[in-house]
CSV table of C-alpha atoms in Angstrom, one decimal:
chain,number,residue,atom,x,y,z
E,592,MET,CA,-0.1,0.0,0.1
E,593,SER,CA,2.1,3.1,1.3
E,594,ARG,CA,5.0,2.0,-0.3
E,595,ILE,CA,6.8,5.3,-0.6
E,596,TRP,CA,6.5,6.5,3.1
E,597,LYS,CA,6.2,3.2,4.8
E,598,SER,CA,9.7,3.1,6.0
E,599,GLN,CA,9.6,6.5,7.7
E,600,PHE,CA,6.1,7.8,8.0
E,601,LYS,CA,2.5,6.8,7.8
E,602,ASP,CA,0.5,8.7,4.9
E,603,HIS,CA,-1.5,10.7,7.4
E,604,HIS,CA,1.6,12.0,9.3
E,605,VAL,CA,3.0,13.4,6.1
E,606,THR,CA,0.0,15.3,5.0
E,607,ASP,CA,-3.1,14.7,6.8
E,608,GLU,CA,-6.3,15.0,5.0
E,609,ALA,CA,-7.4,18.2,6.5
E,610,LEU,CA,-4.2,19.6,6.0
E,611,TYR,CA,-3.8,19.1,2.2
E,612,LEU,CA,-7.4,20.1,1.6
E,613,ASN,CA,-6.3,23.4,3.2
E,614,ARG,CA,-3.0,23.4,1.4
E,615,ARG,CA,-3.7,26.6,-0.3
E,616,GLN,CA,-3.3,28.4,2.8
E,617,TRP,CA,0.0,27.0,3.8
E,618,MET,CA,1.4,26.5,0.6
E,619,ALA,CA,3.9,29.1,0.8
E,620,GLY,CA,5.6,27.6,3.7
E,621,ALA,CA,5.4,24.0,2.4
E,622,ALA,CA,9.0,24.0,1.7
E,623,GLY,CA,9.9,24.4,5.2
E,624,LEU,CA,7.4,21.6,6.8
E,625,GLY,CA,10.0,18.7,6.5
E,626,LEU,CA,8.3,17.3,3.6
E,627,GLY,CA,11.8,17.1,2.0
E,628,ALA,CA,14.4,19.9,1.5
E,629,ILE,CA,13.5,21.8,-1.6
E,630,ALA,CA,16.9,23.5,-1.6
E,631,GLY,CA,18.3,26.5,-3.0
E,632,PRO,CA,16.9,29.3,-5.1
E,633,ALA,CA,17.6,27.6,-8.4
E,634,LEU,CA,14.7,25.3,-7.5
E,635,ALA,CA,12.2,28.1,-6.8
E,636,ALA,CA,9.1,27.1,-8.7
E,637,PRO,CA,7.1,30.0,-10.4
E,638,GLU,CA,5.7,31.8,-7.4
E,639,GLY,CA,2.0,31.6,-6.4
E,640,LEU,CA,1.4,28.3,-7.8
E,641,GLU,CA,-1.9,27.0,-6.4
E,642,PRO,CA,-2.4,23.3,-6.9
E,643,ASN,CA,-5.3,21.8,-8.3
E,644,SER,CA,-7.7,19.6,-6.0
E,645,TYR,CA,-6.7,16.0,-5.8
E,646,GLU,CA,-10.1,15.4,-7.5
E,647,ASP,CA,-8.8,17.2,-10.5
E,648,ILE,CA,-5.5,15.9,-10.9
E,649,THR,CA,-6.8,12.1,-10.5
E,650,ASN,CA,-9.9,12.6,-12.8
E,651,TYR,CA,-8.3,14.4,-16.0
E,652,ASN,CA,-5.4,12.4,-17.2
E,653,ASN,CA,-4.0,11.5,-20.7
E,654,TYR,CA,-2.8,8.0,-20.3
E,655,TYR,CA,-3.7,6.3,-23.6
E,656,GLU,CA,-2.9,2.9,-22.5
E,657,PHE,CA,-6.1,3.1,-20.7
E,658,GLY,CA,-8.1,4.9,-23.5
E,659,THR,CA,-8.1,8.2,-25.0
E,660,GLY,CA,-10.7,10.0,-23.0
E,661,LYS,CA,-9.6,12.3,-20.2
E,662,SER,CA,-11.6,10.2,-17.5
E,663,ASP,CA,-10.7,6.7,-19.0
E,664,PRO,CA,-7.4,6.2,-16.9
E,665,ALA,CA,-9.4,7.2,-13.6
E,666,LYS,CA,-12.0,4.4,-14.7
E,667,TYR,CA,-9.6,1.6,-15.9
E,668,ALA,CA,-6.2,2.1,-14.8
E,669,HIS,CA,-6.8,0.2,-11.3
E,670,THR,CA,-6.0,-3.0,-13.3
E,671,LEU,CA,-2.6,-2.0,-13.4
E,672,THR,CA,-0.3,-4.1,-11.0
E,673,THR,CA,2.1,-1.8,-9.5
E,674,SER,CA,3.7,-4.1,-6.8
E,675,PRO,CA,5.9,-5.6,-7.4
E,676,TRP,CA,7.6,-3.2,-9.8
E,677,THR,CA,10.9,-3.4,-11.6
E,678,VAL,CA,12.7,-0.7,-13.4
E,679,THR,CA,15.5,-1.9,-15.7
E,680,ILE,CA,18.4,0.4,-16.0
E,681,ASP,CA,20.6,-0.4,-18.9
E,682,GLY,CA,22.8,0.8,-21.7
E,683,LEU,CA,25.8,2.9,-20.9
E,684,VAL,CA,25.8,2.6,-17.1
E,685,ASP,CA,28.3,1.1,-14.6
E,686,LYS,CA,25.6,-1.0,-12.8
E,687,PRO,CA,23.0,-2.2,-15.3
E,688,GLY,CA,20.2,-4.5,-14.1
E,689,ASP,CA,16.8,-4.8,-12.7
E,690,TYR,CA,16.1,-2.4,-9.9
E,691,GLN,CA,13.5,-3.2,-7.6
E,692,LEU,CA,11.2,-0.4,-6.7
E,693,GLU,CA,11.6,-0.8,-3.2
E,694,ASP,CA,15.3,-0.5,-3.4
E,695,ILE,CA,15.1,2.7,-5.4
E,696,LEU,CA,12.9,4.1,-2.8
E,697,ALA,CA,14.7,3.0,0.3
E,698,LYS,CA,17.7,5.1,-0.6
E,699,ALA,CA,15.5,8.0,-2.5
E,700,GLN,CA,15.1,11.3,-0.8
E,701,ILE,CA,11.5,12.0,-1.3
E,702,GLU,CA,10.7,15.7,-1.7
E,703,GLU,CA,7.6,17.7,-2.6
E,704,ARG,CA,7.8,19.8,-5.7
E,705,ILE,CA,4.7,22.0,-6.7
E,706,TYR,CA,4.9,22.2,-10.5
E,707,ARG,CA,2.6,23.4,-13.2
E,708,LEU,CA,1.9,20.8,-15.8
E,709,ARG,CA,1.5,22.4,-19.3
E,710,CYS,CA,-0.1,19.8,-21.8
E,711,VAL,CA,0.4,20.0,-25.4
E,712,GLU,CA,-3.3,20.4,-25.9
E,713,ALA,CA,-3.1,23.9,-24.4
E,714,TRP,CA,-4.3,23.2,-20.8
E,715,SER,CA,-2.6,23.2,-17.5
E,716,MET,CA,-2.9,22.5,-13.8
E,717,VAL,CA,-0.7,22.6,-10.8
E,718,ILE,CA,0.5,19.5,-9.3
E,719,PRO,CA,2.3,18.9,-5.7
E,720,TRP,CA,4.4,15.9,-6.6
E,721,ASN,CA,6.5,13.7,-4.3
E,722,GLY,CA,9.4,12.3,-5.6
E,723,PHE,CA,13.4,12.2,-6.0
E,724,THR,CA,15.6,13.7,-8.6
E,725,LEU,CA,16.2,11.5,-11.8
E,726,ALA,CA,19.8,12.8,-11.3
E,727,SER,CA,19.9,10.8,-8.0
E,728,LEU,CA,18.9,7.9,-9.6
E,729,LEU,CA,21.2,8.1,-12.6
E,730,GLU,CA,24.1,8.6,-10.4
E,731,ARG,CA,23.3,5.3,-8.5
E,732,ALA,CA,23.4,3.6,-11.7
E,733,GLY,CA,26.6,5.3,-12.7
E,734,VAL,CA,26.3,7.2,-16.0
E,735,GLN,CA,29.2,6.2,-18.4
E,736,SER,CA,31.0,8.9,-20.3
E,737,GLY,CA,29.6,8.0,-23.7
E,738,ALA,CA,26.0,8.4,-23.0
E,739,LYS,CA,24.4,11.5,-24.3
E,740,TYR,CA,20.5,10.6,-24.1
E,741,VAL,CA,18.3,8.8,-21.5
E,742,ALA,CA,15.3,6.8,-23.3
E,743,PHE,CA,12.2,5.6,-21.0
E,744,GLU,CA,9.8,3.2,-21.6
E,745,THR,CA,6.5,2.6,-20.1
E,746,ALA,CA,5.0,-0.6,-19.1
E,747,ALA,CA,2.8,-2.3,-22.1
E,748,ARG,CA,0.7,-5.0,-20.6
E,749,PRO,CA,-2.2,-5.8,-23.0
E,750,GLU,CA,-4.2,-7.6,-20.1
E,751,GLU,CA,-4.1,-4.7,-17.8
E,752,MET,CA,-4.2,-1.8,-20.4
E,753,PRO,CA,-7.2,-2.0,-22.5
E,754,GLY,CA,-5.9,1.0,-24.7
E,755,LEU,CA,-3.2,-1.1,-26.1
E,756,ARG,CA,-5.8,-2.7,-28.4
E,757,TYR,CA,-5.8,0.4,-30.4
E,758,PRO,CA,-3.0,1.5,-32.5
E,759,VAL,CA,-3.2,5.1,-31.1
E,760,LEU,CA,0.6,5.0,-30.9
E,761,ASP,CA,3.4,2.4,-31.6
E,762,TRP,CA,3.3,0.7,-28.1
E,763,PRO,CA,5.1,0.7,-25.7
E,764,TYR,CA,5.2,4.4,-24.9
E,765,ARG,CA,8.6,5.6,-25.1
E,766,GLU,CA,10.1,8.9,-24.3
E,767,GLY,CA,13.3,10.5,-24.1
E,768,LEU,CA,15.7,13.3,-22.7
E,769,ARG,CA,19.1,14.7,-23.3
E,770,LEU,CA,21.5,13.7,-20.6
E,771,ASP,CA,21.7,17.3,-19.2
E,772,GLU,CA,17.9,17.6,-19.3
E,773,ALA,CA,17.8,14.4,-17.3
E,774,MET,CA,20.4,15.5,-14.8
E,775,HIS,CA,18.7,18.8,-14.2
E,776,PRO,CA,17.8,19.2,-10.6
E,777,LEU,CA,14.2,20.2,-11.9
E,778,THR,CA,13.7,16.7,-13.4
E,779,LEU,CA,11.8,14.6,-11.1
E,780,MET,CA,10.8,10.8,-10.6
E,781,ALA,CA,7.5,11.2,-9.1
E,782,THR,CA,6.2,8.4,-6.9
E,783,GLY,CA,3.3,10.2,-5.1
E,784,LEU,CA,1.2,13.4,-5.1
E,785,TYR,CA,-0.3,15.3,-2.1
E,786,GLY,CA,1.8,13.0,-0.1
E,787,LYS,CA,0.0,10.1,-1.0
E,788,ASP,CA,0.9,7.1,-3.5
E,789,LEU,CA,0.7,8.0,-7.0
E,790,PRO,CA,-2.7,6.8,-8.2
E,791,ASN,CA,-2.5,4.5,-11.3
E,792,GLN,CA,-3.9,7.0,-13.4
E,793,ASN,CA,-1.2,9.5,-12.8
E,794,GLY,CA,1.5,7.0,-13.7
E,795,ALA,CA,1.9,4.8,-10.7
E,796,PRO,CA,4.1,3.6,-9.2
E,797,ILE,CA,6.9,5.9,-10.8
E,798,ARG,CA,7.1,8.4,-13.5
E,799,LEU,CA,9.1,11.2,-15.1
E,800,VAL,CA,8.2,14.9,-14.2
E,801,VAL,CA,9.8,17.6,-16.4
E,802,PRO,CA,8.1,20.5,-15.7
E,803,TRP,CA,9.5,22.8,-18.7
E,804,LYS,CA,8.3,20.4,-21.2
E,805,TYR,CA,5.0,19.4,-22.7
E,806,GLY,CA,3.3,17.0,-20.4
E,807,PHE,CA,3.8,14.0,-22.8
E,808,LYS,CA,7.5,14.1,-22.2
E,809,SER,CA,6.7,13.2,-18.5
E,810,ILE,CA,6.5,9.4,-19.1
E,811,LYS,CA,4.2,7.3,-16.8
E,812,SER,CA,4.7,3.8,-15.1
E,813,ILE,CA,8.4,3.6,-16.0
E,814,THR,CA,9.8,0.2,-16.6
E,815,ARG,CA,13.1,0.8,-18.4
E,816,ILE,CA,15.6,3.6,-18.5
E,817,THR,CA,18.4,3.4,-21.1
E,818,LEU,CA,21.4,5.4,-21.4
E,819,GLN,CA,22.4,5.8,-24.8
E,820,GLU,CA,24.5,7.6,-27.4
E,821,ASP,CA,21.8,8.3,-29.9
E,822,GLN,CA,18.6,10.3,-29.6
E,823,PRO,CA,16.0,7.8,-28.5
E,824,PHE,CA,12.8,6.9,-30.1
E,825,THR,CA,10.0,8.9,-28.9
E,826,SER,CA,6.3,7.9,-29.4
E,827,TRP,CA,4.7,11.2,-30.1
E,828,LYS,CA,7.4,12.4,-32.6
E,829,ASP,CA,7.1,8.9,-34.2
E,830,ALA,CA,3.5,9.4,-34.5
E,831,ASN,CA,3.7,12.9,-36.2
E,832,HIS,CA,7.0,14.6,-36.2
E,833,ARG,CA,5.7,17.8,-37.5
E,834,GLU,CA,3.6,18.2,-34.5
E,835,TYR,CA,5.7,16.7,-31.7
E,836,GLY,CA,9.4,17.4,-31.6
E,837,PHE,CA,12.0,15.8,-29.5
E,838,TYR,CA,12.6,18.8,-27.1
E,839,SER,CA,9.0,19.8,-26.9
E,840,ASN,CA,9.7,22.5,-24.6
E,841,VAL,CA,6.8,24.6,-23.7
E,842,ASN,CA,7.0,27.5,-25.9
E,843,PRO,CA,4.2,30.1,-26.4
E,844,THR,CA,5.7,31.4,-29.7
E,845,VAL,CA,5.9,27.9,-31.5
E,846,ASP,CA,2.3,26.9,-32.1
E,847,HIS,CA,1.3,23.4,-32.6
E,848,PRO,CA,0.4,23.0,-36.3
E,849,ARG,CA,-3.4,22.5,-35.3
E,850,TRP,CA,-3.5,24.9,-32.5
E,851,SER,CA,-1.9,27.9,-30.9
E,852,GLN,CA,0.4,27.5,-27.9
E,853,ALA,CA,0.2,31.1,-26.8
E,854,THR,CA,-2.4,30.6,-24.2
E,855,GLU,CA,-3.6,27.7,-21.9
E,856,ARG,CA,-7.1,26.9,-20.3
E,857,VAL,CA,-6.6,26.6,-16.4
E,858,ILE,CA,-8.1,23.3,-15.4
E,859,GLY,CA,-10.2,23.6,-12.2
E,860,ALA,CA,-11.3,27.1,-13.2
E,861,GLY,CA,-14.9,26.1,-14.0
E,862,LEU,CA,-17.4,26.8,-16.7
E,863,PHE,CA,-16.3,30.3,-16.8
E,864,GLY,CA,-12.6,29.9,-15.9
E,865,SER,CA,-10.3,32.2,-18.0
E,866,ARG,CA,-7.0,31.3,-20.0
E,867,ARG,CA,-3.7,32.1,-18.9
E,868,GLU,CA,-0.6,33.2,-21.1
E,869,THR,CA,1.6,30.5,-21.5
E,870,ASP,CA,5.0,31.1,-20.1
E,871,MET,CA,8.2,30.2,-21.9
E,872,TYR,CA,9.5,26.9,-20.6
E,873,ASN,CA,6.5,26.9,-18.6
E,874,GLY,CA,7.9,29.3,-16.1
E,875,TYR,CA,11.1,27.7,-15.5
E,876,GLY,CA,13.0,29.5,-18.0
E,877,GLU,CA,15.4,31.0,-15.2
E,878,GLU,CA,16.6,27.5,-14.7
E,879,VAL,CA,16.7,25.8,-17.8
E,880,ALA,CA,16.9,28.3,-20.8
E,881,SER,CA,20.7,27.9,-20.6
E,882,LEU,CA,20.3,24.1,-21.6
E,883,TYR,CA,19.2,25.5,-25.1
E,884,ASP,CA,21.6,28.4,-25.6
E,885,GLY,CA,22.1,29.0,-29.1
E,886,MET,CA,19.6,26.4,-30.5
E,887,ASP,CA,17.0,27.4,-32.8
E,888,LEU,CA,13.9,26.6,-31.0
E,889,GLN,CA,11.8,27.1,-34.0
E,890,LYS,CA,13.4,24.2,-35.6
E,891,ASN,CA,14.2,22.2,-32.3
E,892,TYR,CA,10.6,22.4,-31.1
C,12,MET,CA,-34.8,-6.9,-51.4
C,13,SER,CA,-38.6,-7.5,-51.8
C,14,ASP,CA,-41.1,-9.0,-49.6
C,15,SER,CA,-40.3,-12.5,-50.9
C,16,THR,CA,-37.2,-12.6,-48.8
C,17,SER,CA,-39.1,-12.4,-45.7
C,18,ALA,CA,-40.0,-15.6,-43.9
C,19,THR,CA,-43.4,-14.2,-43.0
C,20,PRO,CA,-44.7,-12.3,-46.0
C,21,GLY,CA,-46.2,-9.1,-45.0
C,22,LEU,CA,-44.6,-8.8,-41.6
C,23,ARG,CA,-42.0,-6.3,-42.8
C,24,ASP,CA,-44.8,-4.5,-44.6
C,25,ARG,CA,-46.8,-4.3,-41.4
C,26,LEU,CA,-43.9,-3.2,-39.5
C,27,THR,CA,-43.2,-0.4,-41.8
C,28,GLN,CA,-46.7,0.6,-41.8
C,29,ALA,CA,-46.8,0.8,-38.1
C,30,ILE,CA,-43.7,2.8,-38.1
C,31,ASN,CA,-45.2,5.2,-40.6
C,32,GLN,CA,-48.6,5.5,-39.1
C,33,GLY,CA,-46.9,6.0,-35.5
C,34,ALA,CA,-44.7,8.7,-36.9
C,35,ARG,CA,-47.6,10.5,-38.2
C,36,ARG,CA,-49.3,10.9,-35.0
C,37,VAL,CA,-46.1,12.6,-33.4
C,38,PRO,CA,-46.2,16.3,-34.0
C,39,THR,CA,-42.9,17.8,-35.2
C,40,TRP,CA,-42.9,20.4,-32.5
C,41,VAL,CA,-42.2,17.5,-30.0
C,42,LEU,CA,-38.7,17.3,-31.5
C,43,TYR,CA,-38.0,20.9,-31.1
C,44,ILE,CA,-39.1,20.5,-27.3
C,45,VAL,CA,-37.0,17.1,-26.8
C,46,GLY,CA,-34.1,18.5,-28.7
C,47,ALA,CA,-33.8,21.4,-26.4
C,48,VAL,CA,-33.5,19.2,-23.3
C,49,PRO,CA,-29.9,17.8,-23.8
C,50,PRO,CA,-28.1,21.3,-24.4
C,51,ILE,CA,-29.9,22.7,-21.4
C,52,TRP,CA,-29.0,19.6,-19.1
C,53,LEU,CA,-25.6,19.8,-20.4
C,54,PHE,CA,-25.3,23.5,-19.3
C,55,ILE,CA,-26.6,22.9,-16.1
C,56,ALA,CA,-24.5,19.8,-15.5
C,57,GLY,CA,-21.6,22.2,-16.5
C,58,LEU,CA,-22.3,24.8,-13.9
C,59,THR,CA,-23.0,22.2,-11.1
C,60,GLY,CA,-19.7,20.3,-11.4
C,61,GLY,CA,-21.5,17.3,-13.3
C,62,LEU,CA,-19.0,17.5,-16.1
C,63,GLY,CA,-16.0,16.6,-14.4
C,64,VAL,CA,-12.8,18.5,-14.1
C,65,ASP,CA,-13.0,20.4,-17.6
C,66,PRO,CA,-16.7,21.1,-18.1
C,67,VAL,CA,-15.7,23.6,-21.0
C,68,LYS,CA,-14.1,20.9,-23.2
C,69,ALA,CA,-16.7,18.3,-22.1
C,70,MET,CA,-19.6,20.7,-23.4
C,71,GLU,CA,-17.7,21.6,-26.6
C,72,HIS,CA,-16.9,18.0,-27.5
C,73,GLN,CA,-20.3,16.7,-26.7
C,74,MET,CA,-22.2,19.6,-28.4
C,75,GLY,CA,-20.1,18.8,-31.6
C,76,GLU,CA,-20.6,15.1,-31.3
C,77,TRP,CA,-24.5,15.6,-30.9
C,78,ALA,CA,-24.6,17.8,-33.9
C,79,LEU,CA,-22.9,15.2,-36.1
C,80,TRP,CA,-25.5,12.7,-34.8
C,81,LEU,CA,-28.2,15.0,-36.1
C,82,LEU,CA,-26.5,15.6,-39.4
C,83,ILE,CA,-26.2,11.9,-39.8
C,84,ALA,CA,-29.8,11.5,-38.7
C,85,GLY,CA,-30.8,13.9,-41.3
C,86,LEU,CA,-28.9,12.2,-43.9
C,87,CYS,CA,-30.7,8.8,-42.9
C,88,ILE,CA,-34.2,10.0,-44.0
C,89,THR,CA,-33.9,9.7,-47.7
C,90,PRO,CA,-32.3,6.1,-47.6
C,91,LEU,CA,-35.0,5.0,-45.2
C,92,ARG,CA,-37.6,6.0,-47.2
C,93,ARG,CA,-36.0,4.5,-50.4
C,94,PHE,CA,-34.7,1.4,-49.0
C,95,ALA,CA,-37.0,0.5,-46.2
C,96,ARG,CA,-40.0,2.7,-47.2
C,97,ILE,CA,-40.2,4.3,-43.7
C,98,ASN,CA,-41.1,7.9,-44.3
C,99,LEU,CA,-40.1,10.1,-41.7
C,100,LEU,CA,-39.6,13.1,-44.1
C,101,ARG,CA,-41.6,15.5,-41.9
C,102,PHE,CA,-39.1,15.5,-39.3
C,103,ARG,CA,-36.3,16.4,-41.3
C,104,ARG,CA,-36.6,20.0,-41.2
C,105,ALA,CA,-36.5,19.7,-37.3
C,106,ILE,CA,-33.8,17.4,-37.5
C,107,GLY,CA,-31.8,19.8,-39.8
C,108,LEU,CA,-32.5,22.8,-37.7
C,109,LEU,CA,-31.6,21.0,-34.5
C,110,ALA,CA,-28.4,20.1,-36.0
C,111,PHE,CA,-27.8,23.7,-37.0
C,112,PHE,CA,-28.6,24.8,-33.3
C,113,TYR,CA,-26.3,22.2,-31.9
C,114,ILE,CA,-23.6,23.7,-34.0
C,115,VAL,CA,-24.2,27.1,-32.9
C,116,GLY,CA,-24.0,25.9,-29.4
C,117,HIS,CA,-21.0,24.0,-30.1
C,118,LEU,CA,-19.5,27.2,-31.7
C,119,LEU,CA,-20.6,29.4,-28.7
C,120,VAL,CA,-19.0,27.2,-26.1
C,121,TRP,CA,-15.7,27.5,-28.2
C,122,LEU,CA,-15.9,31.2,-28.4
C,123,VAL,CA,-17.2,32.3,-25.3
C,124,LEU,CA,-16.0,29.6,-22.9
C,125,ASP,CA,-12.9,28.2,-24.4
C,126,VAL,CA,-11.0,30.5,-26.4
C,127,GLN,CA,-12.4,33.7,-25.2
C,128,ILE,CA,-9.8,35.8,-27.0
C,129,LEU,CA,-11.0,37.6,-30.0
C,130,SER,CA,-7.6,38.0,-31.8
C,131,GLN,CA,-6.8,34.2,-31.1
C,132,ILE,CA,-10.4,33.2,-32.5
C,133,TRP,CA,-9.6,34.8,-35.8
C,134,ARG,CA,-6.2,33.3,-35.8
C,135,ASP,CA,-7.4,29.9,-35.0
C,136,ILE,CA,-10.1,30.3,-37.7
C,137,LEU,CA,-7.6,31.4,-40.3
C,138,LYS,CA,-4.6,29.2,-39.4
C,139,ARG,CA,-5.9,26.1,-38.0
C,140,PRO,CA,-7.1,23.8,-40.8
C,141,TYR,CA,-9.5,22.0,-38.5
C,142,ILE,CA,-11.1,24.9,-37.3
C,143,THR,CA,-11.2,26.4,-40.7
C,144,ILE,CA,-13.1,23.3,-41.9
C,145,GLY,CA,-15.3,23.4,-39.2
C,146,MET,CA,-16.3,27.0,-39.6
C,147,ALA,CA,-16.8,26.2,-43.2
C,148,ALA,CA,-19.3,23.6,-42.4
C,149,PHE,CA,-21.2,26.0,-40.2
C,150,VAL,CA,-21.1,28.7,-42.8
C,151,LEU,CA,-22.5,26.4,-45.4
C,152,LEU,CA,-25.3,25.5,-43.2
C,153,ILE,CA,-26.5,29.1,-42.5
C,154,PRO,CA,-28.3,29.6,-45.8
C,155,LEU,CA,-30.1,26.2,-45.3
C,156,ALA,CA,-31.1,27.1,-41.8
C,157,VAL,CA,-32.4,30.4,-43.0
C,158,THR,CA,-34.5,28.7,-45.9
C,159,SER,CA,-35.9,25.9,-43.6
C,160,ASN,CA,-39.4,27.2,-44.0
C,161,ASN,CA,-42.3,26.6,-46.1
C,162,PHE,CA,-42.3,30.2,-47.6
C,163,SER,CA,-38.7,29.7,-48.9
C,164,ILE,CA,-39.6,26.3,-50.3
C,165,ARG,CA,-42.3,28.0,-52.3
C,166,GLN,CA,-40.3,30.8,-53.4
C,167,MET,CA,-37.3,28.9,-54.2
C,168,GLY,CA,-38.9,26.0,-56.2
C,169,ALA,CA,-36.1,23.7,-57.7
C,170,ARG,CA,-33.5,25.8,-56.3
C,171,TRP,CA,-34.4,24.8,-52.8
C,172,ARG,CA,-33.5,21.3,-53.4
C,173,GLN,CA,-30.2,22.3,-55.0
C,174,LEU,CA,-29.4,24.6,-52.1
C,175,HIS,CA,-30.1,22.0,-49.6
C,176,LYS,CA,-27.7,19.5,-51.1
C,177,LEU,CA,-25.0,21.6,-49.4
C,178,VAL,CA,-25.6,19.6,-46.2
C,179,TYR,CA,-23.9,16.9,-47.9
C,180,LEU,CA,-20.7,18.8,-47.8
C,181,ALA,CA,-21.1,20.1,-44.6
C,182,ALA,CA,-21.7,16.8,-42.9
C,183,VAL,CA,-18.5,15.8,-44.7
C,184,LEU,CA,-16.6,18.7,-43.5
C,185,GLY,CA,-18.0,18.0,-39.8
C,186,ALA,CA,-16.7,14.5,-39.8
C,187,VAL,CA,-13.3,15.6,-41.1
C,188,HIS,CA,-13.1,18.3,-38.6
C,189,PHE,CA,-13.4,15.5,-36.0
C,190,VAL,CA,-10.9,13.3,-37.7
C,191,MET,CA,-8.4,16.1,-37.8
C,192,LEU,CA,-8.6,17.2,-34.2
C,193,VAL,CA,-7.8,14.0,-32.3
C,194,LYS,CA,-4.1,13.0,-31.3
C,195,GLY,CA,-2.7,9.9,-32.5
C,196,PHE,CA,-4.6,7.2,-34.6
C,197,GLN,CA,-8.3,6.9,-33.4
C,198,TYR,CA,-11.1,5.0,-34.8
C,199,GLU,CA,-14.1,7.1,-33.3
C,200,PRO,CA,-13.8,9.9,-35.6
C,201,LEU,CA,-13.1,7.7,-38.8
C,202,ILE,CA,-16.3,5.9,-38.0
C,203,TYR,CA,-18.2,8.9,-38.1
C,204,LEU,CA,-16.7,10.0,-41.5
C,205,GLY,CA,-17.2,6.3,-42.9
C,206,VAL,CA,-21.1,6.6,-41.8
C,207,VAL,CA,-21.4,9.9,-43.5
C,208,LEU,CA,-19.6,8.7,-46.7
C,209,ALA,CA,-21.7,5.5,-46.7
C,210,LEU,CA,-25.0,7.5,-46.2
C,211,LEU,CA,-23.9,9.8,-49.1
C,212,ALA,CA,-22.9,6.8,-51.4
C,213,LEU,CA,-26.3,5.5,-50.9
C,214,ARG,CA,-27.4,8.4,-53.0
C,215,LEU,CA,-25.3,7.6,-55.9
C,216,PRO,CA,-27.4,7.2,-59.0
C,217,ILE,CA,-26.1,3.5,-59.3
C,218,LEU,CA,-27.3,2.7,-56.0
C,219,SER,CA,-30.6,4.6,-55.8
C,220,ARG,CA,-31.8,3.6,-59.0
C,221,ARG,CA,-31.6,0.1,-57.9
C,222,ARG,CA,-34.9,-0.6,-56.0
């Protein structure tokens, strides 16, 4: 059950129900409450982020392995077996092998990170994740000098994932990052949200969160991480390379061919909620813009 | 397919007759009343949180999908009469007008609740092919909605029939609009497009002459 916190805390010790429902009031101080050291100004999230409700976050998901409707994952993802869970780390690493999730978590330093998630479909929500940096995991595996990229793979289990019957994408779902993106301190391996275990529809038991990129880069339910020299295969780029690039950094000035990326609908704002202007790098430009110095972002979308 | 293929001769005729007689007893205004219920329900559900996390998209998509159903229903009237001798012709105007009103609703949700920003609306219409196509379908339907009355039929004579064939194009564009807006490869919009094309194919001279 409570895999993430079992060793140290009980769920309700970490964030009790009343507290997290009241989160908006104490959000500003969350970093200091022992939920994990959110260290240094470099990690400061865009200010004034108000998390969406747990309800919003867990009922509005794109997880096509469970169907293409936004509420399909909440309906069908309960069939996914998330324990035991193994993440294979291979390729250009010193210690390749099958890593049991318990072992990964036993040594992981879980932090809370409140990030805005900007979907390529031009909507956004704010999610209080719990997780640890991908860098810390990669360091444990020992990245070899030839590695330039990290490839990720989602579980593909036809018997547990009804969406795999449809050729929406070339399954299994695959994503990738450049090594420096992967090692960036903002890049998170999330294992929980709102202090609870990650719900299946949100990518349990372990998923990537790259807050300055469109949501589809943040691959869910990861079973394989491969360090490699070549740019990895990525599912959406494969499906339509004109619409989805390898980088897919949030960029209001580069439109999706079929829709504008200048603004985004704020999920949870209700029927008359308004749009907000999309921020360059989803508001994380100060931290990540330097990764793309000298690159033509119109070409490397 | 004549009656001789039926196991009980006359059963199909009697069924057809029953449907036709039953249909004759339903006043057409009933359709407008019934047709008004779903959008009103949808709006109330959206206001009261019944449409989930993203009520705007839910309303937008639902109105669009219902509009496609109505367009398809309208396209079924002639084949039903021709191939099954079921005569629902008197409901066609109501179905067509309802389709138009649903599309207006779909468009209003998009304009007022979704995009909101006028400059972006214009840019989207001009720059986004799927929106351009959707708008084209809507524009094509305006003259049809305006002339969906007895006076226009009398005034226009044969030209009325010509004009109202625009619904064929509008239905295809509506379905293409749906095909173009989904991400990845998805069957559902292709099924809609297939149904529309099949209903139009039934109107091809080769098929419609054979009776």
